Short mmCIF file of C-alpha atoms and ligand atoms in Angstrom, two decimals:
data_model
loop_
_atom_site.label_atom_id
_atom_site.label_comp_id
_atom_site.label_asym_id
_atom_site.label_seq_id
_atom_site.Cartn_x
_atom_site.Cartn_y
_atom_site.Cartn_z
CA UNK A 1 12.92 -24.42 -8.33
CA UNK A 2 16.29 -25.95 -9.19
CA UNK A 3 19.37 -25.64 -7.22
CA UNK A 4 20.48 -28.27 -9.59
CA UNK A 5 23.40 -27.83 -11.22
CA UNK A 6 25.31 -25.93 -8.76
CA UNK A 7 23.41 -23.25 -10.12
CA UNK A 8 21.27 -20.69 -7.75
CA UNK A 9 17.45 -20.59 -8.75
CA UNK A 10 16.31 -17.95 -10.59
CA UNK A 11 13.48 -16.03 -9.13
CA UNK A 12 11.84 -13.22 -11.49
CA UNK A 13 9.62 -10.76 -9.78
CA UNK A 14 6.86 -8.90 -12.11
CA UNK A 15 6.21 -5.37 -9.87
CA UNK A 16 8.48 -3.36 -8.07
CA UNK A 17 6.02 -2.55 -5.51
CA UNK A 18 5.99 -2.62 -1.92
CA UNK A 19 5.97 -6.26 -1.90
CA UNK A 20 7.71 -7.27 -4.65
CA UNK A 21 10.72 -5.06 -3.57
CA UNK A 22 10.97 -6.33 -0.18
CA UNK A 23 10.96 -10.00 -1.52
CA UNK A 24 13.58 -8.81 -3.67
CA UNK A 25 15.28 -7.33 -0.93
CA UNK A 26 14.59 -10.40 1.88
CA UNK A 27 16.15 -12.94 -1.26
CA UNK A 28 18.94 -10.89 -1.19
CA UNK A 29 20.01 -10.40 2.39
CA UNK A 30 19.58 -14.73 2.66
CA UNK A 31 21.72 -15.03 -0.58
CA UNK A 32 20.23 -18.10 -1.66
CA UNK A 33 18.56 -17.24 -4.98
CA UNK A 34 19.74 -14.82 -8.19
CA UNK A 35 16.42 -12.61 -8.06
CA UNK A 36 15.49 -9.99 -10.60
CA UNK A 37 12.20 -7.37 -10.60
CA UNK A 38 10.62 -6.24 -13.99
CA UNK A 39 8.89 -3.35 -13.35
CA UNK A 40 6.55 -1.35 -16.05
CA UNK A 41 7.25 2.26 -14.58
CA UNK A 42 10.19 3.61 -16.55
CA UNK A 43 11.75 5.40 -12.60
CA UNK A 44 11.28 5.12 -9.18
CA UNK A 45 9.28 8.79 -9.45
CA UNK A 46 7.00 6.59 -12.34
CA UNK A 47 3.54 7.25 -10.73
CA UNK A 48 1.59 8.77 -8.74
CA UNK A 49 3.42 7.60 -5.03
CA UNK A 50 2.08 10.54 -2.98
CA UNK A 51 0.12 9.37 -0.03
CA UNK A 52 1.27 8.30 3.74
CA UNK A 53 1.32 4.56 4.49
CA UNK A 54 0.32 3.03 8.35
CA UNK A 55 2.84 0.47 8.97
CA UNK A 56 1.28 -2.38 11.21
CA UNK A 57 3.46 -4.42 13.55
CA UNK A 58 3.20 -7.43 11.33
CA UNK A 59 4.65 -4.70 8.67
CA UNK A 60 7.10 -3.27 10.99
CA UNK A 61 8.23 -7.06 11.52
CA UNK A 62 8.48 -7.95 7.86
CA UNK A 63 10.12 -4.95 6.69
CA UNK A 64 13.01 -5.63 9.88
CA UNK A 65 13.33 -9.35 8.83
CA UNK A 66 13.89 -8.65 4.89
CA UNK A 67 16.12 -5.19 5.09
CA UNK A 68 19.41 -4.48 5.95
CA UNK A 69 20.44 -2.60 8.93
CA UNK A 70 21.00 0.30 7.38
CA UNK A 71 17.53 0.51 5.26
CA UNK A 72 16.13 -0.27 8.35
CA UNK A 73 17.39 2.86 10.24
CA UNK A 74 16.50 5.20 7.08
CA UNK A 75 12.84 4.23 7.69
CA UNK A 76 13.14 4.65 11.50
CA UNK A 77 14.86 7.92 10.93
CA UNK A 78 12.13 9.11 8.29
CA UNK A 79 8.75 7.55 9.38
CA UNK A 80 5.53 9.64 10.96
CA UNK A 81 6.38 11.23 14.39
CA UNK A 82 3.40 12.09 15.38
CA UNK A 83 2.19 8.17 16.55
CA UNK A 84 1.15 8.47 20.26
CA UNK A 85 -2.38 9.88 20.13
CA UNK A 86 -4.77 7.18 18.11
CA UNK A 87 -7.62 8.04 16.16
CA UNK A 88 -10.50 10.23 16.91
CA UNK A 89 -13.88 10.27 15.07
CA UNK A 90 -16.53 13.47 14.68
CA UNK A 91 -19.15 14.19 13.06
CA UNK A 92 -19.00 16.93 10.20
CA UNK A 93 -19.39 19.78 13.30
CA UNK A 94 -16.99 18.32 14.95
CA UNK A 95 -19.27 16.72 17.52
CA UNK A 96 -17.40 13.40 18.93
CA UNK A 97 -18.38 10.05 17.94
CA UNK A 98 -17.46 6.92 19.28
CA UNK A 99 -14.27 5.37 17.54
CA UNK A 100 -12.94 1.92 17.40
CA UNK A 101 -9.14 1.14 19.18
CA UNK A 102 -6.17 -0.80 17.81
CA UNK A 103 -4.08 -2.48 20.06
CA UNK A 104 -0.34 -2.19 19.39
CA UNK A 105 1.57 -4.13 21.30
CA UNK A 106 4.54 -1.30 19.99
CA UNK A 107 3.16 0.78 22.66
CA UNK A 108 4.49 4.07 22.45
CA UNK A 109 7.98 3.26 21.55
CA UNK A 110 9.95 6.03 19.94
CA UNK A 111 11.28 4.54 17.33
CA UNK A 112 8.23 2.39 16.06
CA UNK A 113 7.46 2.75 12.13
CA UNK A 114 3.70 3.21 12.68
CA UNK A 115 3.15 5.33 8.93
CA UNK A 116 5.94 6.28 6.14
CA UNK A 117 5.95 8.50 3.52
CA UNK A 118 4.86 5.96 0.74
CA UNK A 119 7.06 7.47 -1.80
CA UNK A 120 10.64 7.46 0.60
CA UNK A 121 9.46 3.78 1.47
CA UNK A 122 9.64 3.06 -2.43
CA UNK A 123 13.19 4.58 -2.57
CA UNK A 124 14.51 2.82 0.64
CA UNK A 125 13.17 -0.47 -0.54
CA UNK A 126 14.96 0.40 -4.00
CA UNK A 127 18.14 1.05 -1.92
CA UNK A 128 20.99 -1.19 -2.77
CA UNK A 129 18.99 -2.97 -5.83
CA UNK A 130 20.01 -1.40 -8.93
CA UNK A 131 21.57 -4.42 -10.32
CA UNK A 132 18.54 -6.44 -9.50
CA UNK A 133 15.14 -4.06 -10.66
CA UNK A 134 14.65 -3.21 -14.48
CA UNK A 135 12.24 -0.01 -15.38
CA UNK A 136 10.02 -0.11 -18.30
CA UNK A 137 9.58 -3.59 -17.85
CA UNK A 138 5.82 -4.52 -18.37
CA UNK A 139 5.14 -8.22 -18.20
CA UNK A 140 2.40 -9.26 -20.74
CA UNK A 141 2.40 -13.24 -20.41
CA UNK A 142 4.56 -16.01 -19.72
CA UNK A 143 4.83 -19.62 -20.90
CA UNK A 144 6.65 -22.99 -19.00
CA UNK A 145 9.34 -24.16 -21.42
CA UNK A 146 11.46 -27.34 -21.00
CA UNK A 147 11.21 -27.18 -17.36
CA UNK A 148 11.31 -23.41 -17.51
CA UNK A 149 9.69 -19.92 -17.19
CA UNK A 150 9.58 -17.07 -19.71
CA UNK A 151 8.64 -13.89 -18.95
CA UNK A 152 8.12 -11.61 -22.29
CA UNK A 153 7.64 -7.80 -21.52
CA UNK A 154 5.88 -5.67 -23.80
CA UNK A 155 8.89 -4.05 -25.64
CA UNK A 156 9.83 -7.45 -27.38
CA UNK A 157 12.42 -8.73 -24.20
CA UNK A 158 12.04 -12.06 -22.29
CA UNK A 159 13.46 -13.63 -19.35
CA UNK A 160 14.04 -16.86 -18.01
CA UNK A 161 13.44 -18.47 -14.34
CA UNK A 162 12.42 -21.17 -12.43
CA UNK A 163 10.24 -18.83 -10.29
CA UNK A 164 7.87 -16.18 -11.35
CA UNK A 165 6.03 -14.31 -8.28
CA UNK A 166 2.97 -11.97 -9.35
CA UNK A 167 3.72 -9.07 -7.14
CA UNK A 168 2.24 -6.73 -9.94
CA UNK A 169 -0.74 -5.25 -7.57
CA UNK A 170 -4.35 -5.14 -8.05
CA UNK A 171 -5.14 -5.36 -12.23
CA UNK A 172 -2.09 -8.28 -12.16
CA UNK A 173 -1.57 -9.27 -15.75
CA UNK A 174 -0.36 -12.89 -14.32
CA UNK A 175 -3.39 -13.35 -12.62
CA UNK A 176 -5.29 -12.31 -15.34
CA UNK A 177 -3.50 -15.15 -17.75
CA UNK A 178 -3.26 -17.82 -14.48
CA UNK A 179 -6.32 -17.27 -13.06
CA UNK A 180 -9.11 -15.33 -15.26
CA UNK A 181 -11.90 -16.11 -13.54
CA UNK A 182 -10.09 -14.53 -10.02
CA UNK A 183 -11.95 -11.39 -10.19
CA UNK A 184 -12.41 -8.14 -7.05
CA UNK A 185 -15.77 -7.18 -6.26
CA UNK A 186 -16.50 -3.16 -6.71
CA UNK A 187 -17.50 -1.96 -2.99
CA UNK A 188 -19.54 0.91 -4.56
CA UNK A 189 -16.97 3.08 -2.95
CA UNK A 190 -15.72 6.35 -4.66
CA UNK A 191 -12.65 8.18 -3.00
CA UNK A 192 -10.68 11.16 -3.34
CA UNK A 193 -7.45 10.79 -2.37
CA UNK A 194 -5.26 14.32 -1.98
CA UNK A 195 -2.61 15.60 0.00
CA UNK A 196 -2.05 19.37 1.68
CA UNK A 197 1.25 20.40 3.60
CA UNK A 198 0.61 20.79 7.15
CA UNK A 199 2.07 24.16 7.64
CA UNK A 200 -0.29 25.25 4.94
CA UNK A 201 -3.13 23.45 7.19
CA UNK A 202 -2.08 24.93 10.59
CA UNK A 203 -2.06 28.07 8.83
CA UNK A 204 -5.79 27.92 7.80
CA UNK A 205 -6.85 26.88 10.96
CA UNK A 206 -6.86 23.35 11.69
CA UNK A 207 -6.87 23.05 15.53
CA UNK A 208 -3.96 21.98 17.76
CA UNK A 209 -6.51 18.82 18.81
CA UNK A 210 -6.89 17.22 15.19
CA UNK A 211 -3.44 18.02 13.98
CA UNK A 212 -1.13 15.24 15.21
CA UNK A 213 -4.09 12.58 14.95
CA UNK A 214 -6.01 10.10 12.68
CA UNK A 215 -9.19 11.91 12.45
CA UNK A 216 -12.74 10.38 11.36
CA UNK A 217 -15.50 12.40 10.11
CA UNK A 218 -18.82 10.77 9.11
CA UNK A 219 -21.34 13.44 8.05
CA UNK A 220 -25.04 12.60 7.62
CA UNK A 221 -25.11 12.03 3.90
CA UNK A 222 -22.86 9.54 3.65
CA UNK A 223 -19.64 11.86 3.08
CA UNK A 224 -16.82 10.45 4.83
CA UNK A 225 -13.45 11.92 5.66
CA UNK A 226 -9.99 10.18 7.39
CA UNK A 227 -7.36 12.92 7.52
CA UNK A 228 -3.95 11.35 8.55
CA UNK A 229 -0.62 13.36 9.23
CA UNK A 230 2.69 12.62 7.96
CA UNK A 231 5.40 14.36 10.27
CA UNK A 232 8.56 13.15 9.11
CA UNK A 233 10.91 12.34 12.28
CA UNK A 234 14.17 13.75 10.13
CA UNK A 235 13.89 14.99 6.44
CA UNK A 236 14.50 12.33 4.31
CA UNK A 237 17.04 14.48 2.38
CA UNK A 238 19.13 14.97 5.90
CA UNK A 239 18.18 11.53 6.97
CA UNK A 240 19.79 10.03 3.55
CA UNK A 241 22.72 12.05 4.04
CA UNK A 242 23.54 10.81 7.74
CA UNK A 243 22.90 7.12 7.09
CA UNK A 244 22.96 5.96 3.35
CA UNK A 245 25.39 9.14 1.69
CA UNK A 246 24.64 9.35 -1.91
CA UNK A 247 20.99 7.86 -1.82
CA UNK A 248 18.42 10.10 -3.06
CA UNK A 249 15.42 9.93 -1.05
CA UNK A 250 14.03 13.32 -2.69
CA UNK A 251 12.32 16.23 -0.75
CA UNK A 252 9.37 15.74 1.27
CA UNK A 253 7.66 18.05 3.30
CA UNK A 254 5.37 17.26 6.32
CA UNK A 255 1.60 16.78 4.94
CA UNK A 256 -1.73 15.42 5.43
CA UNK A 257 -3.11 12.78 3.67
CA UNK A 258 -7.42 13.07 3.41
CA UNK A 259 -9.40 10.47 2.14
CA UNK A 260 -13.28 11.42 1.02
CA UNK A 261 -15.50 8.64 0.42
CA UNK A 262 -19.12 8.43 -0.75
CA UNK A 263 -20.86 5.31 -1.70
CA UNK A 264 -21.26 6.45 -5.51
CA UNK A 265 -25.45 6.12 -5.58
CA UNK A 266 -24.74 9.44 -3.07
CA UNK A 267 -22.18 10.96 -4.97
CA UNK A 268 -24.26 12.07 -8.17
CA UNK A 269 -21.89 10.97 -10.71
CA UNK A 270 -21.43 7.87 -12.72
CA UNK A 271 -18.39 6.58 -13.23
CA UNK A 272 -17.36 7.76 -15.86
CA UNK A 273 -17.75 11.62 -15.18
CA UNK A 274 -15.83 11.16 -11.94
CA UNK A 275 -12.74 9.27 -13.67
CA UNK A 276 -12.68 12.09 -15.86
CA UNK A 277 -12.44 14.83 -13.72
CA UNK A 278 -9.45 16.65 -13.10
CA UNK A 279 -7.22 17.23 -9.67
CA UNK A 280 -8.79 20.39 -9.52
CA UNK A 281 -12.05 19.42 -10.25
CA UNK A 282 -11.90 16.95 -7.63
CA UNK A 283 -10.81 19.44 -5.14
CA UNK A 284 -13.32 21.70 -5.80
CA UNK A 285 -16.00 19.15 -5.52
CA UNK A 286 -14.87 18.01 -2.03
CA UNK A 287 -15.12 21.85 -1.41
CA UNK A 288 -19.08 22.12 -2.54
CA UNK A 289 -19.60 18.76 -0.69
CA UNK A 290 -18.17 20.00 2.79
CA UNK A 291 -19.73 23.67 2.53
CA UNK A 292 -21.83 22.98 5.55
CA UNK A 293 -18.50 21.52 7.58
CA UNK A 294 -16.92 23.05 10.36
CA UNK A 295 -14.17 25.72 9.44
CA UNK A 296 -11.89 24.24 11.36
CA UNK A 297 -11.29 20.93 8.76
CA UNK A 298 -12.72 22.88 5.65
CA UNK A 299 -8.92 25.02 5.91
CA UNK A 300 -7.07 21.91 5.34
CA UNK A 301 -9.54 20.92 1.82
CA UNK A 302 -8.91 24.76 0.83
CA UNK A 303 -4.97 23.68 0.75
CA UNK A 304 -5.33 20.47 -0.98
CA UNK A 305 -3.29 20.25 -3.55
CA UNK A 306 -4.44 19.70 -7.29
CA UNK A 307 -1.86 17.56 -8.47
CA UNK A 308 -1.74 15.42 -5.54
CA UNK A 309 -5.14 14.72 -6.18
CA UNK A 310 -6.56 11.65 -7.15
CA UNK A 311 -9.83 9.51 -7.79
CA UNK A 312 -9.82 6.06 -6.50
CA UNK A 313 -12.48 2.97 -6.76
CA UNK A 314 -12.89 0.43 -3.70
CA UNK A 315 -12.44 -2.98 -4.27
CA UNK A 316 -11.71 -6.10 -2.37
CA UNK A 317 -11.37 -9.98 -3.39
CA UNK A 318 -13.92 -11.86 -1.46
CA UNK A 319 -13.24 -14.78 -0.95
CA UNK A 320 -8.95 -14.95 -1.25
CA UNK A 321 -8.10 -17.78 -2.71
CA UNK A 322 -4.78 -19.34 -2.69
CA UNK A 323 -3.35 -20.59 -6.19
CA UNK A 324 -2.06 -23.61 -7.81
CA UNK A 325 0.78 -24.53 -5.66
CA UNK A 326 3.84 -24.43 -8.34
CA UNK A 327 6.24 -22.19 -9.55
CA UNK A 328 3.61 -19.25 -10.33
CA UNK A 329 3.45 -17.75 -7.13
CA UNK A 330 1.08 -14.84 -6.09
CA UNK A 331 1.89 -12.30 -3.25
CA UNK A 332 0.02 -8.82 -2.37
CA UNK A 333 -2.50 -7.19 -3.77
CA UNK A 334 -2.49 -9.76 -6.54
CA UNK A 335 -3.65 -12.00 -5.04
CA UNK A 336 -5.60 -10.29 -1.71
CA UNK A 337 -7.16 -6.59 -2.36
CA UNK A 338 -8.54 -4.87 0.24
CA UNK A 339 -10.13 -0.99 0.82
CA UNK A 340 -7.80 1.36 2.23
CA UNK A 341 -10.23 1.69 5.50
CA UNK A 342 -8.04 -1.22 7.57
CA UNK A 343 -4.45 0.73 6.41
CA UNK A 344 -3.27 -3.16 5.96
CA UNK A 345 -2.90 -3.60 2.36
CA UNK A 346 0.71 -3.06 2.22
CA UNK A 347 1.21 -4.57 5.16
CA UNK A 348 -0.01 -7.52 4.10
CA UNK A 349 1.80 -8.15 1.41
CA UNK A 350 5.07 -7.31 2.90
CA UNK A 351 4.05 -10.14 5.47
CA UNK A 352 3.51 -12.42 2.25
CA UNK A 353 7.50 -11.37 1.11
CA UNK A 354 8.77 -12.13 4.44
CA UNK A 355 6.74 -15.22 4.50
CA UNK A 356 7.92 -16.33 0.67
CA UNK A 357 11.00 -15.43 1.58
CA UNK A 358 11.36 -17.91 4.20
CA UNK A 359 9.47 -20.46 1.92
CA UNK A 360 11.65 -19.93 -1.23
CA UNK A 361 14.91 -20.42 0.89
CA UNK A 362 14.00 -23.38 2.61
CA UNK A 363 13.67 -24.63 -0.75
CA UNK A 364 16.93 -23.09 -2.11
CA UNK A 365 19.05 -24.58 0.64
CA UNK A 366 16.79 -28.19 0.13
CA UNK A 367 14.98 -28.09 3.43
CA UNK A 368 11.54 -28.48 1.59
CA UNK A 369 10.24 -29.75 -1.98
CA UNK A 370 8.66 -26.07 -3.89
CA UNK A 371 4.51 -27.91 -3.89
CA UNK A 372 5.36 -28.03 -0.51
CA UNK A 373 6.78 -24.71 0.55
CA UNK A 374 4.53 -22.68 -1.47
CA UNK A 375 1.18 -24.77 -0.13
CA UNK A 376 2.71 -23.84 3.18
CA UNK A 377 3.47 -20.26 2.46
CA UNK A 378 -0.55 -19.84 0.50
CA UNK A 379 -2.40 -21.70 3.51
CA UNK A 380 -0.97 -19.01 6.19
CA UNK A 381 -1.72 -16.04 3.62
CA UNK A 382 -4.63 -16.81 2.97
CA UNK A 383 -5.73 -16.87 6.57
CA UNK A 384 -4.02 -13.64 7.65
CA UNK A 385 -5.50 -11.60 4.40
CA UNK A 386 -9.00 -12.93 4.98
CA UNK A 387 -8.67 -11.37 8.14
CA UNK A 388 -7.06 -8.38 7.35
CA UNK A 389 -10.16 -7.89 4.59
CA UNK A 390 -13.26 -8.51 6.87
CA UNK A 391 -11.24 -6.05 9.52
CA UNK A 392 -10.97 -3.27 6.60
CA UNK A 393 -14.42 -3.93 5.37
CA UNK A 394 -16.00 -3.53 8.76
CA UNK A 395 -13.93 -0.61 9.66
CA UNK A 396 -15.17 0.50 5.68
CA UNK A 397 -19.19 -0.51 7.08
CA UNK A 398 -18.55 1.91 10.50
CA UNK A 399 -17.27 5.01 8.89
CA UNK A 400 -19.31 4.62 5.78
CA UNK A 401 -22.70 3.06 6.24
CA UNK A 402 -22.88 2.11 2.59
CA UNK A 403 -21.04 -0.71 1.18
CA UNK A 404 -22.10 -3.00 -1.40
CA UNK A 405 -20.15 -6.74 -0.21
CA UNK A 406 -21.53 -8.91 1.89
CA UNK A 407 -19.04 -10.64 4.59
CA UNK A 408 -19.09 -11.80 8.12
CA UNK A 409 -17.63 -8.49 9.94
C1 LIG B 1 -5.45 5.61 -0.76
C2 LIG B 1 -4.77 4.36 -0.29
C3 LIG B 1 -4.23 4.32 0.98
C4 LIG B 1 -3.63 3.16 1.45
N1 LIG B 1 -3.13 3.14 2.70
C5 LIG B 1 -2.57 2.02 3.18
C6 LIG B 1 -2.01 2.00 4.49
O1 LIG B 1 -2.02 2.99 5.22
N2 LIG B 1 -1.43 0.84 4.92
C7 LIG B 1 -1.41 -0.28 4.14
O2 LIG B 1 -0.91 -1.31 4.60
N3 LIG B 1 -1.92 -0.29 2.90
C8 LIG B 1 -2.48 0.83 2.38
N4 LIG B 1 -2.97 0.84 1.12
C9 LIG B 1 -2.89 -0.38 0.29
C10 LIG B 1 -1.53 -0.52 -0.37
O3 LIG B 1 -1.24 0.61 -1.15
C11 LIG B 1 -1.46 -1.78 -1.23
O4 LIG B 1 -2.09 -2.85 -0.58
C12 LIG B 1 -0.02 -2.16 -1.54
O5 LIG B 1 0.59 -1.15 -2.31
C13 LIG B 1 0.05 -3.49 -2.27
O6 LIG B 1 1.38 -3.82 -2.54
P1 LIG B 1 1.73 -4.70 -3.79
O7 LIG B 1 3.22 -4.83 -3.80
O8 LIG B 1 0.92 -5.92 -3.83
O9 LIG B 1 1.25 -3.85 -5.04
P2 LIG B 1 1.72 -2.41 -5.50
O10 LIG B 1 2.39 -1.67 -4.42
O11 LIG B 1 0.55 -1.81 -6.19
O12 LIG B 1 2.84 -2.75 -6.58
C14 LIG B 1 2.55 -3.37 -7.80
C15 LIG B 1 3.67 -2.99 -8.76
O13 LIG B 1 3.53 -3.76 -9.94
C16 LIG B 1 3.75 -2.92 -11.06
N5 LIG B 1 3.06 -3.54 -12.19
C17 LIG B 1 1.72 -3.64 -12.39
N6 LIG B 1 1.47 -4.29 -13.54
C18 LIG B 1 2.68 -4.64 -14.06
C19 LIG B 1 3.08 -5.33 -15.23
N7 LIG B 1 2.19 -5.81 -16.11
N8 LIG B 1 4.40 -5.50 -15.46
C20 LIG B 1 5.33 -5.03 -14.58
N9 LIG B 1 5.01 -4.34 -13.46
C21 LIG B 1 3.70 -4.16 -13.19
C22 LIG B 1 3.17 -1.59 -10.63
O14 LIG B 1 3.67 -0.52 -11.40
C23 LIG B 1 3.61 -1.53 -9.18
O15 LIG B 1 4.88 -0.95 -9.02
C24 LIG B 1 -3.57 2.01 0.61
C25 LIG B 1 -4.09 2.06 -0.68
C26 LIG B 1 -4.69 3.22 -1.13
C27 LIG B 1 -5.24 3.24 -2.52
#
């Protein structure tokens, strides 16, 4: 990474994601490096952004050191309110099961980000970077030239940097060309991911015990449910308007996120009928699944709606790996997917931005050679996503029974 020159070194990030956007964001706030994200949607609205994210402390941390004050308060002011009470696990009556406890050493404190609105936290980590993120940029390969990296994007354009981070999420196209023999391992795990508002919810019955709570359900054939609420502290419209005039953060209402998950030799289906069926399909299939459920939850599946509806595959990388240590550098789910279960996927790879953050501007301001740095930066991400992956597979192994990799839990 040259400084050389007098010039700053140019860092391009492929994926405006959660982690590539708060690298973006952390490189900006130090001021040490000219950083630009290519990003294949052609919008922030590009895809489908609609489920609730649980914000760890390491998260929490990460996204404080890398924002500015002001992005910071917008996700205080917007994130879940409804923190205090844990998670609970049933069975599909409703009888109680044992769960497993987190420790948070955030306690109870009021204005802890514990879960966001995954959609608001794209458009507060957008905040303040139009002149740095390009839409309807997708990266198809790059090649070292004279000293020098060229990113070409699938409508003909290139850039050029002395950097490139793969922050491009699970199917990364620069892992694919770096590292094609990196590959995730299937967990047998089919999901259905969907979202319905909570008033709708309370209105059909869901009891005041379940509805401010992560709840577990683990029915006898394998049929497993986490229903998570998103309360929003203040609007995100009003919030936007007190703190950051003149940024959209859209309209949100409060909502609960479900997850359904069947090991796929119990769901009946092969693969190919399931990715085929539509958001109502799917919601009408978690209906005939639960008919024997108690009517307190089966309310909130009767709300779901459609078009927030979505079906999802597990995967995980077992082992993580770290990469070549050089000016390809891997961060997130590029490099370190996990399932869902542990709610530390995003968190882990906004740890990784804060982390390359710090790496990339020791280099910047000559404090550290790049092998170096990035070695550094790999060795510590490595450990922390190994551990975040055996957490989320044995939390995946408790709620589930059935899943098909084998690691130490
Ligand atoms: C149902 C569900 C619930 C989850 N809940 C949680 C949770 O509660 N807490 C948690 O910590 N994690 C959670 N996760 C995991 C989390 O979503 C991911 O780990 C996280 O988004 C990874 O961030 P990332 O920046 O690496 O990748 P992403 O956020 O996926 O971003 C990658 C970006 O790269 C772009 N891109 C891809 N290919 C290209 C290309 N060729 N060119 C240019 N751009 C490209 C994509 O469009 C995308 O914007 C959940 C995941 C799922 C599926």
């Amino acid at each position: 990474m040259g400084s050389q020159n007098g010039r700053r070194p140019r860092v391009l990030v492929v994926g405006g994601g959660v982690g590539g956007l708060c690298l973006a964001q952390g490189l900006r706030q130090a001021g040490v490096a000219d950083v630009t994200v290519f990003e294949r949607d052609a919008s922030a609205e590009g895809r489908m952004q609609g489920y609730r994210l649980r914000i760890s402390p390491e998260g929490e941390a990460a996204l404080r050191e890398c924002l500015p004050r002001r992005a910071q308060d917008l996700l205080t002011a917007t994130a879940n309110d409804r923190h205090q009470l844990g998670l609970v696990a049933f069975d599909e009556r409703l009888n109680p099961l044992p769960a497993p406890t987190f420790d948070d050493p955030r306690g109870d404190a009021p204005d802890k980000i514990d879960a966001v609105d995954r959609a608001t936290l794209r458009r507060v980590l957008l905040a303040g970077l139009d002149d740095v993120v390009c839409f309807g940029k997708r990266f198809v390969r790059y090649e070292e030239v004279g000293g020098e990296l060229v990113a070409h994007f699938a409508d003909g354009d290139h850039a050029v940097g002395d950097i490139l981070v793969a922050a491009d999420g699970a199917h990364s196209a620069v892992r694919a060309q770096l590292r094609p023999d990196d590959t995730t391992q299937d967990l047998g795990v089919r999901a259905i991911l969907s979202r319905t508002p909570r008033a709708a919810a309370i209105e059909a019955g869901l009891p005041e015990s379940l509805r401010d709570r992560f709840v577990n359900v683990t029915a006898p054939d394998g049929l497993r449910l986490a229903l998570m609420p998103m309360v929003f502290r203040t609007p995100p419209a009003r919030a936007a308007e007190e703190l950051w005039p003149g940024l959209d953060l859209g309209v949100s209402e409060d909502y609960y996120m479900s997850v359904f998950s069947v090991h796929k030799d119990l769901l009946g289906l092969d693969d190919e009928a399931f990715f085929g069926l539509t958001g109502e399909q799917l919601c009408r299939l978690v209906l005939d699944r639960t008919v024997d459920w108690h009517p307190d939850l089966r309310g909130v599946f009767a709300h779901a709606q459609p078009a927030e509806t979505y079906p999802l595959a597990l995967r995980a990388t077992v082992p993580v790996r770290a990469w070549e240590p050089g000016p390809v550098i891997p961060l997130g789910d590029a490099v370190h997917l996990m399932p869902p279960t542990g709610g530390v996927g995003a968190n882990t790879a906004l740890r990784d931005a804060s982390a390359l953050c710090r790496a990339l501007t020791a280099v910047a301001r000559g404090e550290a050679p790049l092998a170096e740095a990035v070695a550094g930066y790999q060795a510590e991400m490595v450990r922390y996503a190994t551990e975040a992956i055996e957490m989320s597979l044995k939390i995946a192994r408790w709620s589930m029974k059935k899943i098909d990799v084998g690691v130490r839990a």
